[in-house]
CSV table of C-alpha atoms in Angstrom, one decimal:
chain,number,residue,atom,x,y,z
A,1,UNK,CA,18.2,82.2,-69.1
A,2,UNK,CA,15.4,79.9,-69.7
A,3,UNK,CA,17.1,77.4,-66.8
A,4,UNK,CA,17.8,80.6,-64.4
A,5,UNK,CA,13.7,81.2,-65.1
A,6,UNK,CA,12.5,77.5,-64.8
A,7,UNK,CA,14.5,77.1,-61.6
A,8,UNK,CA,12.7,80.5,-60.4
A,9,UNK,CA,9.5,79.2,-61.4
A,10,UNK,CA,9.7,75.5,-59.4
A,11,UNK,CA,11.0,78.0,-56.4
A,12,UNK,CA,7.8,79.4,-55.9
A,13,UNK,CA,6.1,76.7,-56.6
A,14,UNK,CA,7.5,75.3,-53.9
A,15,UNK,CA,6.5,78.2,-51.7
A,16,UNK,CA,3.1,78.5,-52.3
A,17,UNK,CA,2.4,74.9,-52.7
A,18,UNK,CA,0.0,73.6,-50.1
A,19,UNK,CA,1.2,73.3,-46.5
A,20,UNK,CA,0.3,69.4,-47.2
A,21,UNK,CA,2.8,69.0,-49.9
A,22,UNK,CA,6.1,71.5,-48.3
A,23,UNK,CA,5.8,69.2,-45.3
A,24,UNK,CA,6.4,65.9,-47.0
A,25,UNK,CA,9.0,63.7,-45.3
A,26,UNK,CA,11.9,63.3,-47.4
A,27,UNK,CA,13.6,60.8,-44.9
A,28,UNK,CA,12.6,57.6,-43.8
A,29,UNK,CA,13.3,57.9,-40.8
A,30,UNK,CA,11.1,61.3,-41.1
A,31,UNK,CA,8.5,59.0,-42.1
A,32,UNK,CA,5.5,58.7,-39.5
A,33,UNK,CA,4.6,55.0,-38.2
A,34,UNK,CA,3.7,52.3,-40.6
A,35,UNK,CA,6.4,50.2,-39.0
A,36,UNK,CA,5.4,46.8,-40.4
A,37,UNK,CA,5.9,48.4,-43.7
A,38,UNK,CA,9.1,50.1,-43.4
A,39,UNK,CA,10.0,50.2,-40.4
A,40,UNK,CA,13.5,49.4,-39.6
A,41,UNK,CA,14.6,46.0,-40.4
A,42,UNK,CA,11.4,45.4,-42.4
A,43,UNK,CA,12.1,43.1,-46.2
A,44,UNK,CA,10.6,46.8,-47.7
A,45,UNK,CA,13.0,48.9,-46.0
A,46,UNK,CA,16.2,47.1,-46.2
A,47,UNK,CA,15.0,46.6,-49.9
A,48,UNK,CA,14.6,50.2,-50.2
A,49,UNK,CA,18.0,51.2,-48.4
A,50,UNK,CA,19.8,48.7,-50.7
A,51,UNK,CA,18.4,49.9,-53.8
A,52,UNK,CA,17.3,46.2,-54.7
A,53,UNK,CA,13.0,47.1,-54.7
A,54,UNK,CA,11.3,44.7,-57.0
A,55,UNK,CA,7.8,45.7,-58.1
A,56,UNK,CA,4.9,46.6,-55.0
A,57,UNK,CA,1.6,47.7,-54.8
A,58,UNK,CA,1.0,50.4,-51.9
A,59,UNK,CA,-3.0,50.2,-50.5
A,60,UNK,CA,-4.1,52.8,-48.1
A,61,UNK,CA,-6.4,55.6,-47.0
A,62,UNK,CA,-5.2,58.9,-48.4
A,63,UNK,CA,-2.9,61.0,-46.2
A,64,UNK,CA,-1.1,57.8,-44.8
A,65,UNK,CA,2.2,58.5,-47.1
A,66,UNK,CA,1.6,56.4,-50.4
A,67,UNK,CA,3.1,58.7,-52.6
A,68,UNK,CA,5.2,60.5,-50.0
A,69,UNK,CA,7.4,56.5,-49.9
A,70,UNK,CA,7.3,56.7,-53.3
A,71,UNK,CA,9.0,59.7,-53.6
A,72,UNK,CA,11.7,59.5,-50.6
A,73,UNK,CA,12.4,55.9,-52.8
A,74,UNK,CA,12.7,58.1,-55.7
A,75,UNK,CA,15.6,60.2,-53.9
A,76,UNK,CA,17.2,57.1,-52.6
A,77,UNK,CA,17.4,54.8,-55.7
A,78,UNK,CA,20.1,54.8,-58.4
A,79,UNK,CA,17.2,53.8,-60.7
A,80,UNK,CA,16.1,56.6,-63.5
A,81,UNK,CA,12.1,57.1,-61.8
A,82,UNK,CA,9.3,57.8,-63.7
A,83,UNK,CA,5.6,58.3,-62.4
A,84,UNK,CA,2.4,58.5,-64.2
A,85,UNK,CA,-1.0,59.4,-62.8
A,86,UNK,CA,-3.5,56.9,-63.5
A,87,UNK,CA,-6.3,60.2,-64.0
A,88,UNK,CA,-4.3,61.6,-66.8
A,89,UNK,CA,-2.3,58.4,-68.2
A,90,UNK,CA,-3.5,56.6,-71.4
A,91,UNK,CA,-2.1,53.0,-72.5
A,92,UNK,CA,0.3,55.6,-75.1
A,93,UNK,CA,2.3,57.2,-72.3
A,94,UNK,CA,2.8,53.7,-71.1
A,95,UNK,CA,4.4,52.3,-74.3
A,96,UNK,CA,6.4,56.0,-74.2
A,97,UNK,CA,7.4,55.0,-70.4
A,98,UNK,CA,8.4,51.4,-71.4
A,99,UNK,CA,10.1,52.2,-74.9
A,100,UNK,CA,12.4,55.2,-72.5
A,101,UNK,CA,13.3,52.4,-70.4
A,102,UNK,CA,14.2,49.6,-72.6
A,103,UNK,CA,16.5,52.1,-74.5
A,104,UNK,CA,18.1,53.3,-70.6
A,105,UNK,CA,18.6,49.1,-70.2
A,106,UNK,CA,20.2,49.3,-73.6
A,107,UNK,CA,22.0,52.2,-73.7
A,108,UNK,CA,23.7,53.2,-70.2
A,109,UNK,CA,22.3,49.6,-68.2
A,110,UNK,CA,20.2,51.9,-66.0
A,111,UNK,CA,16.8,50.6,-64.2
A,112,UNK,CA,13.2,52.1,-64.1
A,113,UNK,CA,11.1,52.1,-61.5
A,114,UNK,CA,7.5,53.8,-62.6
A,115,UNK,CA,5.6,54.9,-59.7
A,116,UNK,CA,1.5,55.3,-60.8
A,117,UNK,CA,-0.5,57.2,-58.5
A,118,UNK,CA,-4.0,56.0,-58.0
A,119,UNK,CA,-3.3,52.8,-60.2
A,120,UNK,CA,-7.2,51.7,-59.2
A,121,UNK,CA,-7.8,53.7,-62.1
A,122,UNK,CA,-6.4,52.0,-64.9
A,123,UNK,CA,-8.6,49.6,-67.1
A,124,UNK,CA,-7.7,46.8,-68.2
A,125,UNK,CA,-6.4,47.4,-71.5
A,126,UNK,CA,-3.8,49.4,-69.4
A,127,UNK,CA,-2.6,47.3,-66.5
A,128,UNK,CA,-2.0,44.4,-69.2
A,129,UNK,CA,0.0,47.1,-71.2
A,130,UNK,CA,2.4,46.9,-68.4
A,131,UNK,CA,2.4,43.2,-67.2
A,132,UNK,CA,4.9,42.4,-69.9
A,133,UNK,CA,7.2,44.6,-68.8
A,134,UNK,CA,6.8,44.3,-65.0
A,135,UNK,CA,7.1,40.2,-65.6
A,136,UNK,CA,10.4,40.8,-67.6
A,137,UNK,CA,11.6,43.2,-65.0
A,138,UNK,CA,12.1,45.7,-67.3
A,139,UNK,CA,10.2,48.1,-65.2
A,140,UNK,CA,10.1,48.0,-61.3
A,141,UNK,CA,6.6,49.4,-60.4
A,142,UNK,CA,5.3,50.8,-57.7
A,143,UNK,CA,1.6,51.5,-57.8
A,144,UNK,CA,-0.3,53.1,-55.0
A,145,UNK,CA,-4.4,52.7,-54.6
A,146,UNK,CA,-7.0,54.0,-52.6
A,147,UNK,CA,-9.4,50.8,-52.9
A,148,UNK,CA,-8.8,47.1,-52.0
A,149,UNK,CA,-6.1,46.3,-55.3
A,150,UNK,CA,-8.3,42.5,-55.3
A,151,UNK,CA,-11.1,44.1,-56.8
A,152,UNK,CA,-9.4,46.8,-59.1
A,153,UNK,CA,-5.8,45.9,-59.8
A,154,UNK,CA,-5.7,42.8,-62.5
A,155,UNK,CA,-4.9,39.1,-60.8
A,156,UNK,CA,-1.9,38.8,-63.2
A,157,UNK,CA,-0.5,42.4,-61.9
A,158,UNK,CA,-0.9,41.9,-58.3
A,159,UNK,CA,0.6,38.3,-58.3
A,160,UNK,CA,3.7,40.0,-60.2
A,161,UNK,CA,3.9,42.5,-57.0
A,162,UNK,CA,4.1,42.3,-53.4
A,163,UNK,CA,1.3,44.1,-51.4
A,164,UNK,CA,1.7,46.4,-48.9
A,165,UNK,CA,-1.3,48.0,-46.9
A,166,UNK,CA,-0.8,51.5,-45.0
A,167,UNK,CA,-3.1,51.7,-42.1
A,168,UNK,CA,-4.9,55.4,-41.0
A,169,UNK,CA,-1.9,57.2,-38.6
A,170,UNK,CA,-2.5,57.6,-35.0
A,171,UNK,CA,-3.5,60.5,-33.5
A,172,UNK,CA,-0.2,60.7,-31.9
A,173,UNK,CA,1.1,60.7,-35.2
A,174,UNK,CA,-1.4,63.7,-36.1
A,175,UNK,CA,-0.5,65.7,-33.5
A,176,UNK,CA,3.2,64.9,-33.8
A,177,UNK,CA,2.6,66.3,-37.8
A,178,UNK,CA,0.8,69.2,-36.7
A,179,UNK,CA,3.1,70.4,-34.2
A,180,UNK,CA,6.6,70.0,-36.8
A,181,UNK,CA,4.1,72.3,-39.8
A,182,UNK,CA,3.9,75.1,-36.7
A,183,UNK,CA,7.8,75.0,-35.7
A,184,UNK,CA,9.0,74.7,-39.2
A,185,UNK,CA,10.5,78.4,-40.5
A,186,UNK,CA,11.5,77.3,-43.8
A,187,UNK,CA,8.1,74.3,-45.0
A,188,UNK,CA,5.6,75.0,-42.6
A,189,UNK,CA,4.0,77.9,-40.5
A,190,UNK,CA,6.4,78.9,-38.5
A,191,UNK,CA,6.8,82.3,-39.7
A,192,UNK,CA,3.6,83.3,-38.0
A,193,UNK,CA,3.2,83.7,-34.2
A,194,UNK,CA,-0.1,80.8,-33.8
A,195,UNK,CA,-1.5,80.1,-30.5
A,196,UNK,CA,-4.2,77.0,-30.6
A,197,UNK,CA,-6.2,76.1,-27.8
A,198,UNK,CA,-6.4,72.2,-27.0
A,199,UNK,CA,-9.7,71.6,-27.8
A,200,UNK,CA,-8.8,73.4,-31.1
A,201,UNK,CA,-6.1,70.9,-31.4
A,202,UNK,CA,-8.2,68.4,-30.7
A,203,UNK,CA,-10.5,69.0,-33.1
A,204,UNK,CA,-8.4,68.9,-36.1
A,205,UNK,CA,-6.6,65.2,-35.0
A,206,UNK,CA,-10.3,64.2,-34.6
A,207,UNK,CA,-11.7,65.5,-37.4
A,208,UNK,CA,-8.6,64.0,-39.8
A,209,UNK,CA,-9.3,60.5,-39.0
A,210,UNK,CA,-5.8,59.4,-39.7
A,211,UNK,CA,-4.9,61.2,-42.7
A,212,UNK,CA,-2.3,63.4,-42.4
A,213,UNK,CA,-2.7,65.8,-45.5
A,214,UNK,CA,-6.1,66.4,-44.2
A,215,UNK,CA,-5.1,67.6,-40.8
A,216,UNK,CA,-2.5,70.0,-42.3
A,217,UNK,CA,-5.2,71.4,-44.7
A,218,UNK,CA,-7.4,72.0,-42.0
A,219,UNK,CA,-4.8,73.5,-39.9
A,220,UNK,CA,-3.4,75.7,-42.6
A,221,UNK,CA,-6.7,76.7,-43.4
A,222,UNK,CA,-7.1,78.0,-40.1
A,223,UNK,CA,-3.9,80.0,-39.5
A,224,UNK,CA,-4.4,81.9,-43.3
A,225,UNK,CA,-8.0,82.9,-42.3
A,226,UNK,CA,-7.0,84.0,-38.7
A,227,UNK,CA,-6.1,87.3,-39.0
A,228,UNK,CA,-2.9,88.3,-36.0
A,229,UNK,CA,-4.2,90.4,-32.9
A,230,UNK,CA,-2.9,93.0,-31.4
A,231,UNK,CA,0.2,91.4,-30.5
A,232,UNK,CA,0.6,90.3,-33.9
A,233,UNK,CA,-0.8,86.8,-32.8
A,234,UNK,CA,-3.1,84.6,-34.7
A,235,UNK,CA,-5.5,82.5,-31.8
A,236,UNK,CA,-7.1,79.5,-32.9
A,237,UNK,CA,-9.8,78.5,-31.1
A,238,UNK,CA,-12.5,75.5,-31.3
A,239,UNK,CA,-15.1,77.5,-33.3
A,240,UNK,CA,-12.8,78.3,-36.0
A,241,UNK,CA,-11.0,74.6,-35.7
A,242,UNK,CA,-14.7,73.4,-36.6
A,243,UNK,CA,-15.3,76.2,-39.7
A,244,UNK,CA,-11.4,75.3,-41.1
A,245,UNK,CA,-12.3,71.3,-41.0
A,246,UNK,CA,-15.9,71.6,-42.1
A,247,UNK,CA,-18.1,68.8,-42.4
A,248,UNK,CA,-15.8,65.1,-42.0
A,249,UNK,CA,-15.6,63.3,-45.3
A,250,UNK,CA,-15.6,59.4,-44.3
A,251,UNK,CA,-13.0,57.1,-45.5
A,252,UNK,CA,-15.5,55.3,-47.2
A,253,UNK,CA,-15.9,53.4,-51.1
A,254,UNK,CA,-17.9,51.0,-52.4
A,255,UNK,CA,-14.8,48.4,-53.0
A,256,UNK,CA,-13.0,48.4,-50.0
A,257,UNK,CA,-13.9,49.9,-46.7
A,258,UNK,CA,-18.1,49.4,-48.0
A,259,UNK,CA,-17.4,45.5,-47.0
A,260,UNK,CA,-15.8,45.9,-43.8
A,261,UNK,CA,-18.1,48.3,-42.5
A,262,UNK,CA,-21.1,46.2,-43.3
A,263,UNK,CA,-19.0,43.4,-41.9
A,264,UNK,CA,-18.0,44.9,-38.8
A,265,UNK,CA,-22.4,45.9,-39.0
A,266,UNK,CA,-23.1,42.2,-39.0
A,267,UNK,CA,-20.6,40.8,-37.0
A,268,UNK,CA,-21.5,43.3,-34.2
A,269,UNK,CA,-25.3,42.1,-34.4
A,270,UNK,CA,-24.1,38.6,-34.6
A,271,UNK,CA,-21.9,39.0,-31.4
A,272,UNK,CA,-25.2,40.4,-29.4
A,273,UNK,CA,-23.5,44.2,-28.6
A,274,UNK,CA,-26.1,46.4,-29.4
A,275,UNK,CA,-23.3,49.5,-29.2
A,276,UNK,CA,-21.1,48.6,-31.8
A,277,UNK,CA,-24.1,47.5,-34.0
A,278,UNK,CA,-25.7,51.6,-33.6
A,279,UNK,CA,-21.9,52.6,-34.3
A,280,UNK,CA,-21.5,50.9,-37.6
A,281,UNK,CA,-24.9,51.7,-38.8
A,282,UNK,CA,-24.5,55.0,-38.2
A,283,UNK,CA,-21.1,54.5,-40.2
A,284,UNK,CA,-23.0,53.4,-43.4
A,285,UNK,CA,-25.4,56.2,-42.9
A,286,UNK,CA,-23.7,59.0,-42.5
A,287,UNK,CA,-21.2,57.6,-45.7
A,288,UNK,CA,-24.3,57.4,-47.7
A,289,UNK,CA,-25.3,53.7,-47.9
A,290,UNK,CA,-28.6,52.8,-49.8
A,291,UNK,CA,-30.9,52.1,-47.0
A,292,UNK,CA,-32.5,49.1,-48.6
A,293,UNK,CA,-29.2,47.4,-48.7
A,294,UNK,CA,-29.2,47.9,-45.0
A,295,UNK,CA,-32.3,47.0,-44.7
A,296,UNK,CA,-31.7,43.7,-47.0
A,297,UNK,CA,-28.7,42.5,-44.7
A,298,UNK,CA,-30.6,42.8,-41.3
A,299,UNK,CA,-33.3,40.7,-43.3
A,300,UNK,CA,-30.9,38.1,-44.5
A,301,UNK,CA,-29.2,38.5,-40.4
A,302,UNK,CA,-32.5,37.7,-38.5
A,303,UNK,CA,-33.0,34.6,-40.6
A,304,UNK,CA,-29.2,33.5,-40.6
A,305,UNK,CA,-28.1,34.5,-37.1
A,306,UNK,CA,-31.1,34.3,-35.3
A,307,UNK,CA,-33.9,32.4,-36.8
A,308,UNK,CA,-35.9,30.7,-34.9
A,309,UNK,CA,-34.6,31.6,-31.4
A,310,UNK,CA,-37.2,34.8,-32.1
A,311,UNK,CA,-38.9,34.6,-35.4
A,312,UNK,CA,-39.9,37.9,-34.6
A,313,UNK,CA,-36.6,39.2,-35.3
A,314,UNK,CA,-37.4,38.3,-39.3
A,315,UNK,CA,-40.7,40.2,-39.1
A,316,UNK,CA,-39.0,43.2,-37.4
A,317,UNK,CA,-36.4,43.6,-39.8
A,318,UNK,CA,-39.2,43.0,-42.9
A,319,UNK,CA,-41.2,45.5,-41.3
A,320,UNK,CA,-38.4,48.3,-40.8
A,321,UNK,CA,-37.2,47.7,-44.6
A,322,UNK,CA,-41.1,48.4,-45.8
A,323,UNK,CA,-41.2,51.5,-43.3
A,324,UNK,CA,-38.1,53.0,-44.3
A,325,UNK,CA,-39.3,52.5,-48.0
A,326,UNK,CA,-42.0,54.7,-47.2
A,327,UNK,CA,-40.7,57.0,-44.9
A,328,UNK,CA,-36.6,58.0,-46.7
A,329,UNK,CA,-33.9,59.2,-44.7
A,330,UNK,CA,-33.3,61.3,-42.6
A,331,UNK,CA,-36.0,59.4,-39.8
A,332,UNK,CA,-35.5,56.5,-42.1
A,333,UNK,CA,-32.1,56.0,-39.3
A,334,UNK,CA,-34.5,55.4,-36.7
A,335,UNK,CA,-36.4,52.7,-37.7
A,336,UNK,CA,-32.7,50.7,-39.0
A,337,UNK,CA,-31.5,51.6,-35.4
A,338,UNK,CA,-34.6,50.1,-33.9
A,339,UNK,CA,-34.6,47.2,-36.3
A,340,UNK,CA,-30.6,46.7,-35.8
A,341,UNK,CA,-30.8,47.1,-32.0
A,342,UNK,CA,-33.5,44.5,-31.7
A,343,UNK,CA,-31.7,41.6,-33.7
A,344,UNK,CA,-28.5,42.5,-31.6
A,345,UNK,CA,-30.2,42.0,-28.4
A,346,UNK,CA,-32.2,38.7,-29.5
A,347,UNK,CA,-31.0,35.5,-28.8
A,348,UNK,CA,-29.1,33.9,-31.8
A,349,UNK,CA,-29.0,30.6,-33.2
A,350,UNK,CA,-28.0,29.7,-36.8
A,351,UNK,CA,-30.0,26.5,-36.5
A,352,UNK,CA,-31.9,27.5,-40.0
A,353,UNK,CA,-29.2,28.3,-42.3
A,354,UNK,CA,-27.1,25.2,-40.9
A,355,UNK,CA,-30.6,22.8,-41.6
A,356,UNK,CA,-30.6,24.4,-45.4
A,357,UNK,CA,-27.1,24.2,-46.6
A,358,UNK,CA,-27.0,20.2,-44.8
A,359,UNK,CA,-29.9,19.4,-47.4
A,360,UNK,CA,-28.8,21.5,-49.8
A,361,UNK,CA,-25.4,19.9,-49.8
A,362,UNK,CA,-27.3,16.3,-50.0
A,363,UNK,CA,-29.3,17.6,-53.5
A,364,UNK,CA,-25.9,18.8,-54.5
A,365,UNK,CA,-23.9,15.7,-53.9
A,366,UNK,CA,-26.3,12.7,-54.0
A,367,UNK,CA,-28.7,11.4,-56.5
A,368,UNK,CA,-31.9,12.4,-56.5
A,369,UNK,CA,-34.3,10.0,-54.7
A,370,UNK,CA,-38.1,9.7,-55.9
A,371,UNK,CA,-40.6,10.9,-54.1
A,372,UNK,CA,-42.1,8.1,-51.7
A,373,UNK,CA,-45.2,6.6,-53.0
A,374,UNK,CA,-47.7,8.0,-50.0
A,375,UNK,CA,-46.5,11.9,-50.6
A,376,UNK,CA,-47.5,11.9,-53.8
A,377,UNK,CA,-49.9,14.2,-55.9
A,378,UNK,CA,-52.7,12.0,-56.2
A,379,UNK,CA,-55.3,15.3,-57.4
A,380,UNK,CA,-55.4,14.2,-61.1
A,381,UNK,CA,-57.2,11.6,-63.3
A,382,UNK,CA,-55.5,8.4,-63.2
A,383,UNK,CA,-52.9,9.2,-60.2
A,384,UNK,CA,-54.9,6.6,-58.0
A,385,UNK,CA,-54.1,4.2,-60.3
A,386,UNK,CA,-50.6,4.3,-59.9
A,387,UNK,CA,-50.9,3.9,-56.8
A,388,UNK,CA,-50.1,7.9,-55.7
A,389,UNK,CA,-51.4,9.2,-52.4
A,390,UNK,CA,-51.7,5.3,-51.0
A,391,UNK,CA,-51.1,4.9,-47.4
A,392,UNK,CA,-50.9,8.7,-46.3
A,393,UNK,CA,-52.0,9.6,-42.9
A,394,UNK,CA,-53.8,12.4,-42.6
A,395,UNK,CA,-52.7,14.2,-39.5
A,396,UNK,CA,-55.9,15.7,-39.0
A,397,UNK,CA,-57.7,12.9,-38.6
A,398,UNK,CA,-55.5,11.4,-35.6
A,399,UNK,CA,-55.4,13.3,-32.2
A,400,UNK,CA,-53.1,16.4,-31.6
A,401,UNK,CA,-53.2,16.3,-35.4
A,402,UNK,CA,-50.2,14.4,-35.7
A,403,UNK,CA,-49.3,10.8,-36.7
A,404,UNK,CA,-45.7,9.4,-37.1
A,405,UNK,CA,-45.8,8.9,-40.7
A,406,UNK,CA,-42.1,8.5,-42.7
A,407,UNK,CA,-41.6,11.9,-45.2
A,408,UNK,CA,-37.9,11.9,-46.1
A,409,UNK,CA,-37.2,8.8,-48.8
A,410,UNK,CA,-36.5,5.8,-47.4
A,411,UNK,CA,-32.8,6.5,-48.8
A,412,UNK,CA,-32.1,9.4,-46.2
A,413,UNK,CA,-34.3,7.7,-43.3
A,414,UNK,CA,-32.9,8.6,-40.0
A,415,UNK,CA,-31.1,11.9,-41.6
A,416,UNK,CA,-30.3,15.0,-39.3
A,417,UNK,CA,-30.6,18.2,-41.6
A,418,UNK,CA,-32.6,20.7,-38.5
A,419,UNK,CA,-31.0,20.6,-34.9
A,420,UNK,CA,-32.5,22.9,-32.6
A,421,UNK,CA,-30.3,25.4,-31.2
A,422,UNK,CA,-31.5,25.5,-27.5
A,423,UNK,CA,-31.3,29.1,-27.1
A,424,UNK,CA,-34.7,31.4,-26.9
A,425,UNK,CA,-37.6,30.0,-28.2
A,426,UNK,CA,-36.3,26.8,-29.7
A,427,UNK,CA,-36.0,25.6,-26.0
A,428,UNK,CA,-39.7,24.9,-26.9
């Protein structure tokens, strides 16, 4: 009875379960794109097909099919699978896991694989409760992660695992998804008679950025609220596309796609095209980045990337992190886009930071030279005496107010550290 009532219960479950989760591939060859992960004749996939998977770490936006792999693996593998989720989990559940699977080992010579959803999560106290028994092979695990596994998933862990990274799916893919959720009778919507416009359509690939569950929520959302015309059919058109998706969510934390924004920000002013350098900063904007850190890297970009080609670029970008200090978002975006747009378009030369790190590297490496005789402080009592100050030229006092005079000790005489770039006003 209880069995007859349990089974009844996961039936429904089933059923009412989000259209998201009832359209899960169960196949991998159901499984959309990421071909240089698993695509056919890929080391992952012929591991997978031959039950031999050692221990990986999937890394991924959500809705690319990180825990959908995990659990097609789970249906493929002779292995007894266990997962834990990395919100709920404590370091006891993972000596239960690892005590249930040294006993299968023991008792019927049966393997684990563990499977730990959003492994990011765990301290450290809890990803070194399992490196013993992911070293020993005890346990096979798969952990999948939101956020770049360098910064969050222990160095002992990750070398112990091999990395695979799930990239956003095309929109082909989207649209590919969408349509199977609205001709499916028995997981997806295909009990109801939809119509969707194009641009309705559209909407939803755009607005899902690559992430599949998002897209079926959104288009879910919209068939359930519809309700069927006269005909019995339910029309989806681009105004209620736009109220089922509401506003986009970016892709966007402070561990892993933070730094390749603001890289792709840089790099973008670097390379002089004032288009992509709006994009990105609108990127970090609208995903919530602290102004003054915006503000702090188009400081540190004028002096590194353009310097002295246009000073001005440097008092620009000091003068839009002040203003937007006192002004606050939302026309905060205007002075960074004037600011970003300006450095972009200003002719670069790196001149400045390449004259710093050669002297710097010099302090580093060599011995420290005295100062020459002539440059020093001669201002106090008795400095005259030894001899400090004797034979310096006053530049003032010669024409043009300059004199050839030797500054650099005699040591590093002749040394290159500043080389003008050429470009803008260093031609002068």
């Amino acid at each position: 009875m209880d069995n007859l009532f349990t089974r009844s219960l996961e039936h429904t479950l089933e059923r009412e379960a989000p259209l998201a989760e009832r359209m899960r591939p169960t196949t991998l060859d159901e499984f959309e794109e990421q071909a240089a992960v698993v695509g056919r004749g890929t080391p992952l996939r012929r591991a997978i097909e031959a039950d031999q998977l050692r221990s990986i770490i999937l890394w991924g936006p959500p809705g690319t099919g990180k825990t959908t792999l995990a659990r097609i693996i789970a249906r493929m593998t002779r292995a007894h699978f266990a997962s834990l989720n990395a919100v709920m989990a404590g370091v006891n559940d993972i000596r239960r896991v690892v005590q249930e699977a040294r006993d299968r080992r023991a008792y019927y010579g049966q393997k684990t694989i563990l499977f730990i959803d959003e492994i990011h999560r765990f301290n450290k106290a809890q990803q070194d409760a399992l490196l013993p028994s992911v070293e020993n092979g005890l346990i096979t695990l798969i952990g999948s992660t939101t956020e770049n596994p360098m910064f969050t998933v222990n160095r002992p862990l990750l070398s112990r695992s091999q990395l695979y990274r799930l990239e956003p799916l095309s929109d082909e893919a989207i649209y590919r998804i969408l349509r199977r959720a609205l001709a499916d009778k028995e997981r997806g919507l295909g009990e109801y008679r939809v119509e969707i416009e194009p641009e309705a359509m559209r909407h939803f690939v755009r607005a899902a950025g690559g992430d599949a569950r998002a897209a079926l929520n959104f288009l879910e959302m919209a068939v359930l609220t519809t309700p069927p015309g006269e005909e019995g059919v339910r029309r989806i058109n681009l105004a209620v596309a736009e109220q089922a998706s509401g506003r986009q969510v970016l892709k966007y934390d402070r561990e892993d796609e933070h730094y390749d924004v603001v890289s792709a920000f840089i790099k973008s002013m670097r390379g002089s095209d004032p288009q992509a350098t709006v994009y990105w900063l609108a990127r970090l904007i609208y995903a919530g980045e602290d102004p003054a850190f915006i503000c702090r890297r188009m400081m540190i970009h004028a002096a590194e990337d353009v310097g002295l080609a246009d000073p001005r670029a440097l008092l620009v970008a000091t003068a839009a992190a002040q203003a937007v200090e006192r002004v606050g978002l939302p026309e905060a975006r205007i002075i960074m886009a004037e600011a970003a747009l300006y450095i972009a378009r200003a002719p670069k030369s790196n001149s400045v930071i390449r004259a710093i790190d050669r002297a710097m590297a010099v302090v580093e490496k060599e011995r420290p030279h005295p100062v020459p005789v002539h440059l020093r402080d001669a201002s106090y009592p008795g400095a005259a005496a030894l001899g400090h100050g004797k034979g310096y030229k006053y530049p003032h006092d010669y024409p043009g107010h300059y004199v050839p005079q030797q500054y650099l000790p005699p040591e590093l005489a002749g040394r290159i550290f500043y080389e003008p770039s050429g470009e803008g006003e260093e031609k002068e």
